[in-house]
CSV table of N, CA and C in Angstrom, one decimal:
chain,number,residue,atom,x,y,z
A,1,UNK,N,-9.3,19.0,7.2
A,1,UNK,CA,-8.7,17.7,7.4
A,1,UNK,C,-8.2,17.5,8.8
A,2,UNK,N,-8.5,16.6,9.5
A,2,UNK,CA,-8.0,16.3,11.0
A,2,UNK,C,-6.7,15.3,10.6
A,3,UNK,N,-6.3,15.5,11.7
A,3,UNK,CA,-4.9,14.8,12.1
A,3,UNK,C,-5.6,12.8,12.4
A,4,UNK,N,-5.2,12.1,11.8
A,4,UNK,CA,-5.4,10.8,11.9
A,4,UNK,C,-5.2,10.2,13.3
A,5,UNK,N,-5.2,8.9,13.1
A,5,UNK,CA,-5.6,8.0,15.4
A,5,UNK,C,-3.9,7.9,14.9
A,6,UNK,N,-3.6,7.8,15.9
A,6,UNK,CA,-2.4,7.2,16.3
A,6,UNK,C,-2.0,6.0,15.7
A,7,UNK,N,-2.7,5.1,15.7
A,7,UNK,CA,-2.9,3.9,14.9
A,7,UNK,C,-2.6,4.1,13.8
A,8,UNK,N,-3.3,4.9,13.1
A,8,UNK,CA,-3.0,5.0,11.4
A,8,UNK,C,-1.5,5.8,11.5
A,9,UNK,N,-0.9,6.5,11.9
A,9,UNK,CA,0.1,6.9,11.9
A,9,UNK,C,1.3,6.2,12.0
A,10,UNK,N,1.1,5.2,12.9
A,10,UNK,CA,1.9,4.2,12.6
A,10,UNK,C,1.7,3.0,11.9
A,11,UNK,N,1.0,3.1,11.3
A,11,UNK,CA,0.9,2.2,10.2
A,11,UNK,C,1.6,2.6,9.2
A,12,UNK,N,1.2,4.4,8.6
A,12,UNK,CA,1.6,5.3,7.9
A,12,UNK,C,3.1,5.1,7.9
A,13,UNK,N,3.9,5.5,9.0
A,13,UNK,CA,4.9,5.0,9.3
A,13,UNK,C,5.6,4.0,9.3
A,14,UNK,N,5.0,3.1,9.3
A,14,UNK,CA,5.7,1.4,9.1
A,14,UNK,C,5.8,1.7,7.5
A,15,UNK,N,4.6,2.4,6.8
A,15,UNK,CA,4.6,1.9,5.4
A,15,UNK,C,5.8,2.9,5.2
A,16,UNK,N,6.0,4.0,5.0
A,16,UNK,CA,7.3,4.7,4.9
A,16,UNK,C,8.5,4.0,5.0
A,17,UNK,N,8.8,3.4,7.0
A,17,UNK,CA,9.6,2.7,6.8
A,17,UNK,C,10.1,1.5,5.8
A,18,UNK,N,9.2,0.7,5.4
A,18,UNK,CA,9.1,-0.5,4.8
A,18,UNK,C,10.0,-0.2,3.3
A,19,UNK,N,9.1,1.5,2.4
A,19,UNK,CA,9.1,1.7,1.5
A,19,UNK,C,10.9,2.1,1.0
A,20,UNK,N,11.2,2.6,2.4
A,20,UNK,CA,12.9,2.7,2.3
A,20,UNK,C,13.7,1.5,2.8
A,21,UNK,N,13.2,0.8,3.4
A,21,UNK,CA,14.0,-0.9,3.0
A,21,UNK,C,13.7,-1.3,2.0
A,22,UNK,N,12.7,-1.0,1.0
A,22,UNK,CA,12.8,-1.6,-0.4
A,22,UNK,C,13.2,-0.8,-1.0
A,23,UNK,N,13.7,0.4,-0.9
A,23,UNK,CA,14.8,1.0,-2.1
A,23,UNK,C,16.1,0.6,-1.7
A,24,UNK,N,16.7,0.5,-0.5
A,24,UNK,CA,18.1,-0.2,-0.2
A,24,UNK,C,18.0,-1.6,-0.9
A,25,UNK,N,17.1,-2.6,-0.7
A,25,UNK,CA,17.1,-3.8,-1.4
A,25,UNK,C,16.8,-3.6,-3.0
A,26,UNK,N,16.7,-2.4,-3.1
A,26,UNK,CA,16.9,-2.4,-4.9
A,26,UNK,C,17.5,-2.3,-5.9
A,27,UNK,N,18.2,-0.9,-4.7
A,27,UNK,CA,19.7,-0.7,-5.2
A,27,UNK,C,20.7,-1.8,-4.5
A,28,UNK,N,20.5,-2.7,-3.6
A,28,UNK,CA,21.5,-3.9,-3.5
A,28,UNK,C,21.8,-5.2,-4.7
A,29,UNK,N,20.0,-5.0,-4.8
A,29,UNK,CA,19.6,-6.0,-5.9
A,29,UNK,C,20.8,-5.3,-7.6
A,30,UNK,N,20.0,-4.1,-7.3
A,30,UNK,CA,20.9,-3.6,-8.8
A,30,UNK,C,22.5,-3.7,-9.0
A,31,UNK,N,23.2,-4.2,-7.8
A,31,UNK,CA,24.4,-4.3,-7.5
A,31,UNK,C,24.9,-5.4,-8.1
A,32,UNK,N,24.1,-6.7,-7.2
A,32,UNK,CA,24.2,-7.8,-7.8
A,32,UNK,C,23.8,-8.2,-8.9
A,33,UNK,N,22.8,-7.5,-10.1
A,33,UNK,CA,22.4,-7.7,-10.9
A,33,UNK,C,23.2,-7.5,-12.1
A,34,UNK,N,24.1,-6.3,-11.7
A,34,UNK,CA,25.3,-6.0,-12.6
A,34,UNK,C,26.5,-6.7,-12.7
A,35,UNK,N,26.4,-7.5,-11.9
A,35,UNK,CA,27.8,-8.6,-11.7
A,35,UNK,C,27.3,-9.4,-12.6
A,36,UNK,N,26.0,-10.3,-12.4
A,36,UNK,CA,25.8,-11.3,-13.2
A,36,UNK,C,24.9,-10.8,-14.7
A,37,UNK,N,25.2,-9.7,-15.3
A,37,UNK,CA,25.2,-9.1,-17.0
A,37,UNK,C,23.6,-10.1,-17.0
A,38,UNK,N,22.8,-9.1,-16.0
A,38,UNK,CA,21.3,-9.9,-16.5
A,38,UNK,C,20.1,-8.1,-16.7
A,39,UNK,N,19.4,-8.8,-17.0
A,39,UNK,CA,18.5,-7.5,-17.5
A,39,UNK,C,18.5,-7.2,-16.4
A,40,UNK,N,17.7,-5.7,-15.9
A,40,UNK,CA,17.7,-5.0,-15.0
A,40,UNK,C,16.1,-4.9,-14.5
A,41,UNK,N,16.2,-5.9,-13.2
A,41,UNK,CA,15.0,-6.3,-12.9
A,41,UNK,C,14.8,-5.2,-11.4
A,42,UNK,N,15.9,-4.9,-11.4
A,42,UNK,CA,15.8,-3.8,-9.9
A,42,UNK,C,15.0,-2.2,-9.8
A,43,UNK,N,14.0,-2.3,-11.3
A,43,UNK,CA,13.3,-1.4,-11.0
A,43,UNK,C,12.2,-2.0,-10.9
A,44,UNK,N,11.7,-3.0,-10.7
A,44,UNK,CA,10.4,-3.9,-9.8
A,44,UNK,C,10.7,-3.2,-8.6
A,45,UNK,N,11.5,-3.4,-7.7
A,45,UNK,CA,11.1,-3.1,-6.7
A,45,UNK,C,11.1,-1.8,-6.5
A,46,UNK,N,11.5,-1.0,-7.6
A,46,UNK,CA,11.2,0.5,-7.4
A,46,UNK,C,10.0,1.4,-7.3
A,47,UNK,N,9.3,0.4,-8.6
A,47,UNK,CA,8.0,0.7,-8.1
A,47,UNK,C,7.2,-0.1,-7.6
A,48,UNK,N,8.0,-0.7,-6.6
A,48,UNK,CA,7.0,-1.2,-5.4
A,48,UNK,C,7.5,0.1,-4.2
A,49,UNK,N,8.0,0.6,-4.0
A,49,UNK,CA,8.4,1.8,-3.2
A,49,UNK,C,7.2,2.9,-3.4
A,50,UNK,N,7.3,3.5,-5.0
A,50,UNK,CA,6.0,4.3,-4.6
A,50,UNK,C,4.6,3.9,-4.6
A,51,UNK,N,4.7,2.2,-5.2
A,51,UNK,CA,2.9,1.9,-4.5
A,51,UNK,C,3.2,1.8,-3.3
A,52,UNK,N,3.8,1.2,-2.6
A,52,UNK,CA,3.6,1.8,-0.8
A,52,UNK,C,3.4,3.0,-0.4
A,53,UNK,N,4.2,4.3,-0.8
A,53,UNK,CA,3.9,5.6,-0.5
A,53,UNK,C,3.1,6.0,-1.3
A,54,UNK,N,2.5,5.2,-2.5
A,54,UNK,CA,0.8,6.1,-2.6
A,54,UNK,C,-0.1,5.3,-1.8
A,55,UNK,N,0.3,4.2,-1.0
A,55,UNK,CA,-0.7,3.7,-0.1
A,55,UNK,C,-0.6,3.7,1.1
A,56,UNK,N,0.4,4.6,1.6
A,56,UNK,CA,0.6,5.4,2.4
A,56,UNK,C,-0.4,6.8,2.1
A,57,UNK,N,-0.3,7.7,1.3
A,57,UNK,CA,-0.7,8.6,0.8
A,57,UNK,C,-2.4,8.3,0.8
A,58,UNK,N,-2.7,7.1,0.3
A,58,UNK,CA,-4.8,6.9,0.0
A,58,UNK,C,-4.5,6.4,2.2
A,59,UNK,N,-4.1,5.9,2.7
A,59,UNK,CA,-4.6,5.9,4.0
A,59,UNK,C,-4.1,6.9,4.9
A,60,UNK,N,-3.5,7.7,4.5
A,60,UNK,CA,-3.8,9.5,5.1
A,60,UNK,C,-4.7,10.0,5.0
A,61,UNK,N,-5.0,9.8,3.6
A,61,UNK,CA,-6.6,10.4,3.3
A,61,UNK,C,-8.1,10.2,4.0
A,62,UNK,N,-7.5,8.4,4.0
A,62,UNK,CA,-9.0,7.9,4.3
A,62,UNK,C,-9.3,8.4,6.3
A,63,UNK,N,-8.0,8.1,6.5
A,63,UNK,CA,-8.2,8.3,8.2
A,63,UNK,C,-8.1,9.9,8.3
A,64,UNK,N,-7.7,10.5,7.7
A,64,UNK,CA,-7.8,12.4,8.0
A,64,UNK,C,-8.8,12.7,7.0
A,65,UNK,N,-9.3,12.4,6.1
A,65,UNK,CA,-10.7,13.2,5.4
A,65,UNK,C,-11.9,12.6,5.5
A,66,UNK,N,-12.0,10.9,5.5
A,66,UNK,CA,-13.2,10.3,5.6
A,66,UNK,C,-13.5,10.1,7.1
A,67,UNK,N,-12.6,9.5,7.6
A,67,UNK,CA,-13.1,9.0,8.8
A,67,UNK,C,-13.9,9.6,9.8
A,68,UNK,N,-13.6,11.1,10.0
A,68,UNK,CA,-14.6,12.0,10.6
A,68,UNK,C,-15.6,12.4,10.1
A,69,UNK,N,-15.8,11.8,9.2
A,69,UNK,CA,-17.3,12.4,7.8
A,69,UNK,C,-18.2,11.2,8.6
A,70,UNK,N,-17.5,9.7,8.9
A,70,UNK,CA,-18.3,8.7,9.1
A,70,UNK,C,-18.6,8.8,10.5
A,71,UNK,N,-18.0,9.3,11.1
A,71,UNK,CA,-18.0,9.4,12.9
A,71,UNK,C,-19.5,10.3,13.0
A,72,UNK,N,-19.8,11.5,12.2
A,72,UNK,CA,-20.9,12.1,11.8
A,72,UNK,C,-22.2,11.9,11.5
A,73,UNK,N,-22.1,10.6,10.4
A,73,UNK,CA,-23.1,10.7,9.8
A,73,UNK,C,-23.6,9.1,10.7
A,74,UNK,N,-25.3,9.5,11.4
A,74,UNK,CA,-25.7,8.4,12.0
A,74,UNK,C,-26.3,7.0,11.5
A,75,UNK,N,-26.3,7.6,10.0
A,75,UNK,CA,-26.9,6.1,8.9
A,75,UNK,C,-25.8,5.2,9.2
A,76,UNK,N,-24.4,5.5,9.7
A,76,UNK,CA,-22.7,4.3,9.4
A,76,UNK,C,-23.9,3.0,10.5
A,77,UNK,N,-24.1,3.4,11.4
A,77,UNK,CA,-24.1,2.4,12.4
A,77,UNK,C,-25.0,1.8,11.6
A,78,UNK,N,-26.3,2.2,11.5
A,78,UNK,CA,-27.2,0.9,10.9
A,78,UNK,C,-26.7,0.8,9.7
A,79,UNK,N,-26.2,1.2,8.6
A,79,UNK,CA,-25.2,0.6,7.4
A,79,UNK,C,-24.4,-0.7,8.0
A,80,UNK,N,-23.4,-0.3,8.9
A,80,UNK,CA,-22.8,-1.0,9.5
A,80,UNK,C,-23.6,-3.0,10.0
A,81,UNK,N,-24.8,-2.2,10.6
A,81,UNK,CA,-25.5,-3.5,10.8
A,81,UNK,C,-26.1,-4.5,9.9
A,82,UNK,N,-26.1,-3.9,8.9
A,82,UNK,CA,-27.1,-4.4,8.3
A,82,UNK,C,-26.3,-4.5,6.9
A,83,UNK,N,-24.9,-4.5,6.8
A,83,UNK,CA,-23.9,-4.7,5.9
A,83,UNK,C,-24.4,-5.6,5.1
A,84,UNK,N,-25.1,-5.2,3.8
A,84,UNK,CA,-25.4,-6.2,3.1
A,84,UNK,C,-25.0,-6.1,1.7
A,85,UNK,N,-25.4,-4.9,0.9
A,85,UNK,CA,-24.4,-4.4,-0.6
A,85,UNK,C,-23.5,-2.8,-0.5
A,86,UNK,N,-22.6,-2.4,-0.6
A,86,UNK,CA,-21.9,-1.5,-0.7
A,86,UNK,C,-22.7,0.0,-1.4
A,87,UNK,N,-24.1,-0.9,-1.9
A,87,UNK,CA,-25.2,0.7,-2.3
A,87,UNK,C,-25.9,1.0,-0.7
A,88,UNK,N,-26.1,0.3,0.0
A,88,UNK,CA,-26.7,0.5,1.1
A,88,UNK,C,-26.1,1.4,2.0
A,89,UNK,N,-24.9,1.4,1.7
A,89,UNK,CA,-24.1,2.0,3.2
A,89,UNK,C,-24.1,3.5,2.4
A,90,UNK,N,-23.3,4.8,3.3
A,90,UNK,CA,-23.4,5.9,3.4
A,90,UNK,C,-22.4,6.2,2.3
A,91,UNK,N,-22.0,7.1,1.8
A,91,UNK,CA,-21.1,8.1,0.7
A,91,UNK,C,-20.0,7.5,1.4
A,92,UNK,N,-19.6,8.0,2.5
A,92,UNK,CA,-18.6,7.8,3.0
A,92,UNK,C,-18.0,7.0,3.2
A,93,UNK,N,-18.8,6.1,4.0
A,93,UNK,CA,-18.3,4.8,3.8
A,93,UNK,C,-17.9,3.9,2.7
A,94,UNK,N,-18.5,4.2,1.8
A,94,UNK,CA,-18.7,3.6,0.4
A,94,UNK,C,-17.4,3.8,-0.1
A,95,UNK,N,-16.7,5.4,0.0
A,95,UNK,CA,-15.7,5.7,-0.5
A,95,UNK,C,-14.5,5.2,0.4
A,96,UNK,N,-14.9,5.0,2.0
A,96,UNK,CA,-13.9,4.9,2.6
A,96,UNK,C,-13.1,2.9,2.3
A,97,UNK,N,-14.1,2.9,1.9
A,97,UNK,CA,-14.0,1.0,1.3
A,97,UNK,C,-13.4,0.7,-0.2
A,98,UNK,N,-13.6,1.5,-0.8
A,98,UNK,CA,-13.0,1.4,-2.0
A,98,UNK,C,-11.8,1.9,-2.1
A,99,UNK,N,-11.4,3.3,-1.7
A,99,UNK,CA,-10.0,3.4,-1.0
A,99,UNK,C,-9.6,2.5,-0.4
A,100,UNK,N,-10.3,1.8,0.6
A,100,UNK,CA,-8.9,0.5,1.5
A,100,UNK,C,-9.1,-0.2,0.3
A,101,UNK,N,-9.8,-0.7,-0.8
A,101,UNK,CA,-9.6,-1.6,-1.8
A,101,UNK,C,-8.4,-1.3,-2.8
A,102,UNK,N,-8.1,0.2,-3.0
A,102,UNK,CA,-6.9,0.2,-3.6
A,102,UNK,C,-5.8,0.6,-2.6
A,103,UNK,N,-5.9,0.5,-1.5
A,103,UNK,CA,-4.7,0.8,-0.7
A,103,UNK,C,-3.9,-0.5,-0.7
A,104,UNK,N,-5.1,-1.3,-0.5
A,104,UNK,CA,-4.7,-3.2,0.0
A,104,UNK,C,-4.0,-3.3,-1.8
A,105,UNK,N,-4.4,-3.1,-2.6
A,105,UNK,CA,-4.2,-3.4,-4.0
A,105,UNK,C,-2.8,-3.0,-4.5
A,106,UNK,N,-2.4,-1.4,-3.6
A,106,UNK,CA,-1.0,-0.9,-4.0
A,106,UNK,C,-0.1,-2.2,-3.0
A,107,UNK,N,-0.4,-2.1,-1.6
A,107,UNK,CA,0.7,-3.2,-1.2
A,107,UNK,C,0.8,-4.7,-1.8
A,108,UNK,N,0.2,-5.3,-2.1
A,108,UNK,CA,0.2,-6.4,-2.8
A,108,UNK,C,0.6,-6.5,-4.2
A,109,UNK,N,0.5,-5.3,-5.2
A,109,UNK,CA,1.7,-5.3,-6.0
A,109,UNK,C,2.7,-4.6,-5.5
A,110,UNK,N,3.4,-3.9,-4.8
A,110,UNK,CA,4.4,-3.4,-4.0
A,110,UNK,C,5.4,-4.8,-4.2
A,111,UNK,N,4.4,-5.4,-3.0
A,111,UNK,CA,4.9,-7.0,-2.5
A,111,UNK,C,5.2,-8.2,-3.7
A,112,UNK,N,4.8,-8.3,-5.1
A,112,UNK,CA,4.6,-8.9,-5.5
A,112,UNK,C,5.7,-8.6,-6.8
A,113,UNK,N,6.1,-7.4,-7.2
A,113,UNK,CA,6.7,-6.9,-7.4
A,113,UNK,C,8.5,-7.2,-7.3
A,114,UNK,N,8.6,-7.1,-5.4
A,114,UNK,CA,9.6,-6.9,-4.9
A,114,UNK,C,9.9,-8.9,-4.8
A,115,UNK,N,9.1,-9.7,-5.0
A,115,UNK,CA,9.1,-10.7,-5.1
A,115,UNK,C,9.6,-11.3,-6.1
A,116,UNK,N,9.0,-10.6,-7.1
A,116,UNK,CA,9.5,-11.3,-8.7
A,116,UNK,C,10.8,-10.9,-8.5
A,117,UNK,N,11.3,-9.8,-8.2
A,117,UNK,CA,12.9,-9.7,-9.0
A,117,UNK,C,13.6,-10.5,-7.7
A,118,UNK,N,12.9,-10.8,-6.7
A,118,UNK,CA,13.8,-11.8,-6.1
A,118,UNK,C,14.0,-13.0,-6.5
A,119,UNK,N,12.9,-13.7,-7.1
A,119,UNK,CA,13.1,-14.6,-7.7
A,119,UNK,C,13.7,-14.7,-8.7
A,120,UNK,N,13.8,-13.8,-9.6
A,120,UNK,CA,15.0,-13.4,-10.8
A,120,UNK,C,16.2,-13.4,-10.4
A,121,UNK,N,16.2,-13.0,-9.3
A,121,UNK,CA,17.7,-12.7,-8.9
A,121,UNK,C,18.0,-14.1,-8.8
A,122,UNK,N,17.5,-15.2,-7.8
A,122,UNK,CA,17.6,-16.1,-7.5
A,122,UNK,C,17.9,-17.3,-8.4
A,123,UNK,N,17.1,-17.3,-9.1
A,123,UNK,CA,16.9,-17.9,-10.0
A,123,UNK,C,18.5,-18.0,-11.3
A,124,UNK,N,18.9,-16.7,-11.5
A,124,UNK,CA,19.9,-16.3,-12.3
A,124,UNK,C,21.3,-16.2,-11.7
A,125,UNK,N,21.6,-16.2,-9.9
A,125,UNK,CA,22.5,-16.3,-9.3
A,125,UNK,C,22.6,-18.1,-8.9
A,126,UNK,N,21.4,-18.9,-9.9
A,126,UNK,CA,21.7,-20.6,-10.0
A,126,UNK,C,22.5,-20.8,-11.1
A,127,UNK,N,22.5,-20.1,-11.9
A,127,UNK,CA,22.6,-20.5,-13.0
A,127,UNK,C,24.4,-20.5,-13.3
């Protein structure tokens, strides 16, 4: 396994960071949620914490295990060109695309997640 670009690293990092602002916002949320005697919606955003750090975790993988498999193999470029079905392109690639499919998939329920109990919150701090 190689060490990832710099790039991915901070990405890696933002998603870490990100993943510990949403456990302070969950346990805040869980603060306020106990005041107003409502169900306990503040483990939504809990597990939006570890879908970001498993999508953290699938884009470690893909930039330290795949990414130098594809730098390798000379079929990426003309796959690349000629991008037409996801059978055509190389192993690697193939896998390296389906991983970003569930990477993109963990942060958007992360995000969607951390969304609903805000609007719960919101919604129930009208009331």
């Amino acid at each position: 396994m190689s060490i990832p670009s710099i790039d991915a690293l901070f990405f890696e990092a933002g998603l870490i960071l990100l993943s510990v602002a949403m456990f302070w916002y969950a346990m805040v949320l869980k603060e306020l949620i106990s005041v107003l005697r409502k169900p306990s919606v503040w483990i939504l955003p809990v597990i939006g914490v570890f879908l970001l750090l498993s999508a953290s975790i699938v884009h470690f993988y893909i930039h330290g295990q795949l990414m130098p498999l594809i730098n390798v193999d000379p079929s990426i470029y003309r796959d690349l060109f000629e991008f037409k079905t996801l059978s055509m392109t190389s192993v690697p690639y193939r896998q390296m695309l389906q991983l970003r499919l569930i990477e993109f998939v963990f942060i958007l329920a992360g995000a969607l997640l951390s969304v609903i109990a805000g609007l719960l919150y919101y919604r129930w701090s009208r009331e």
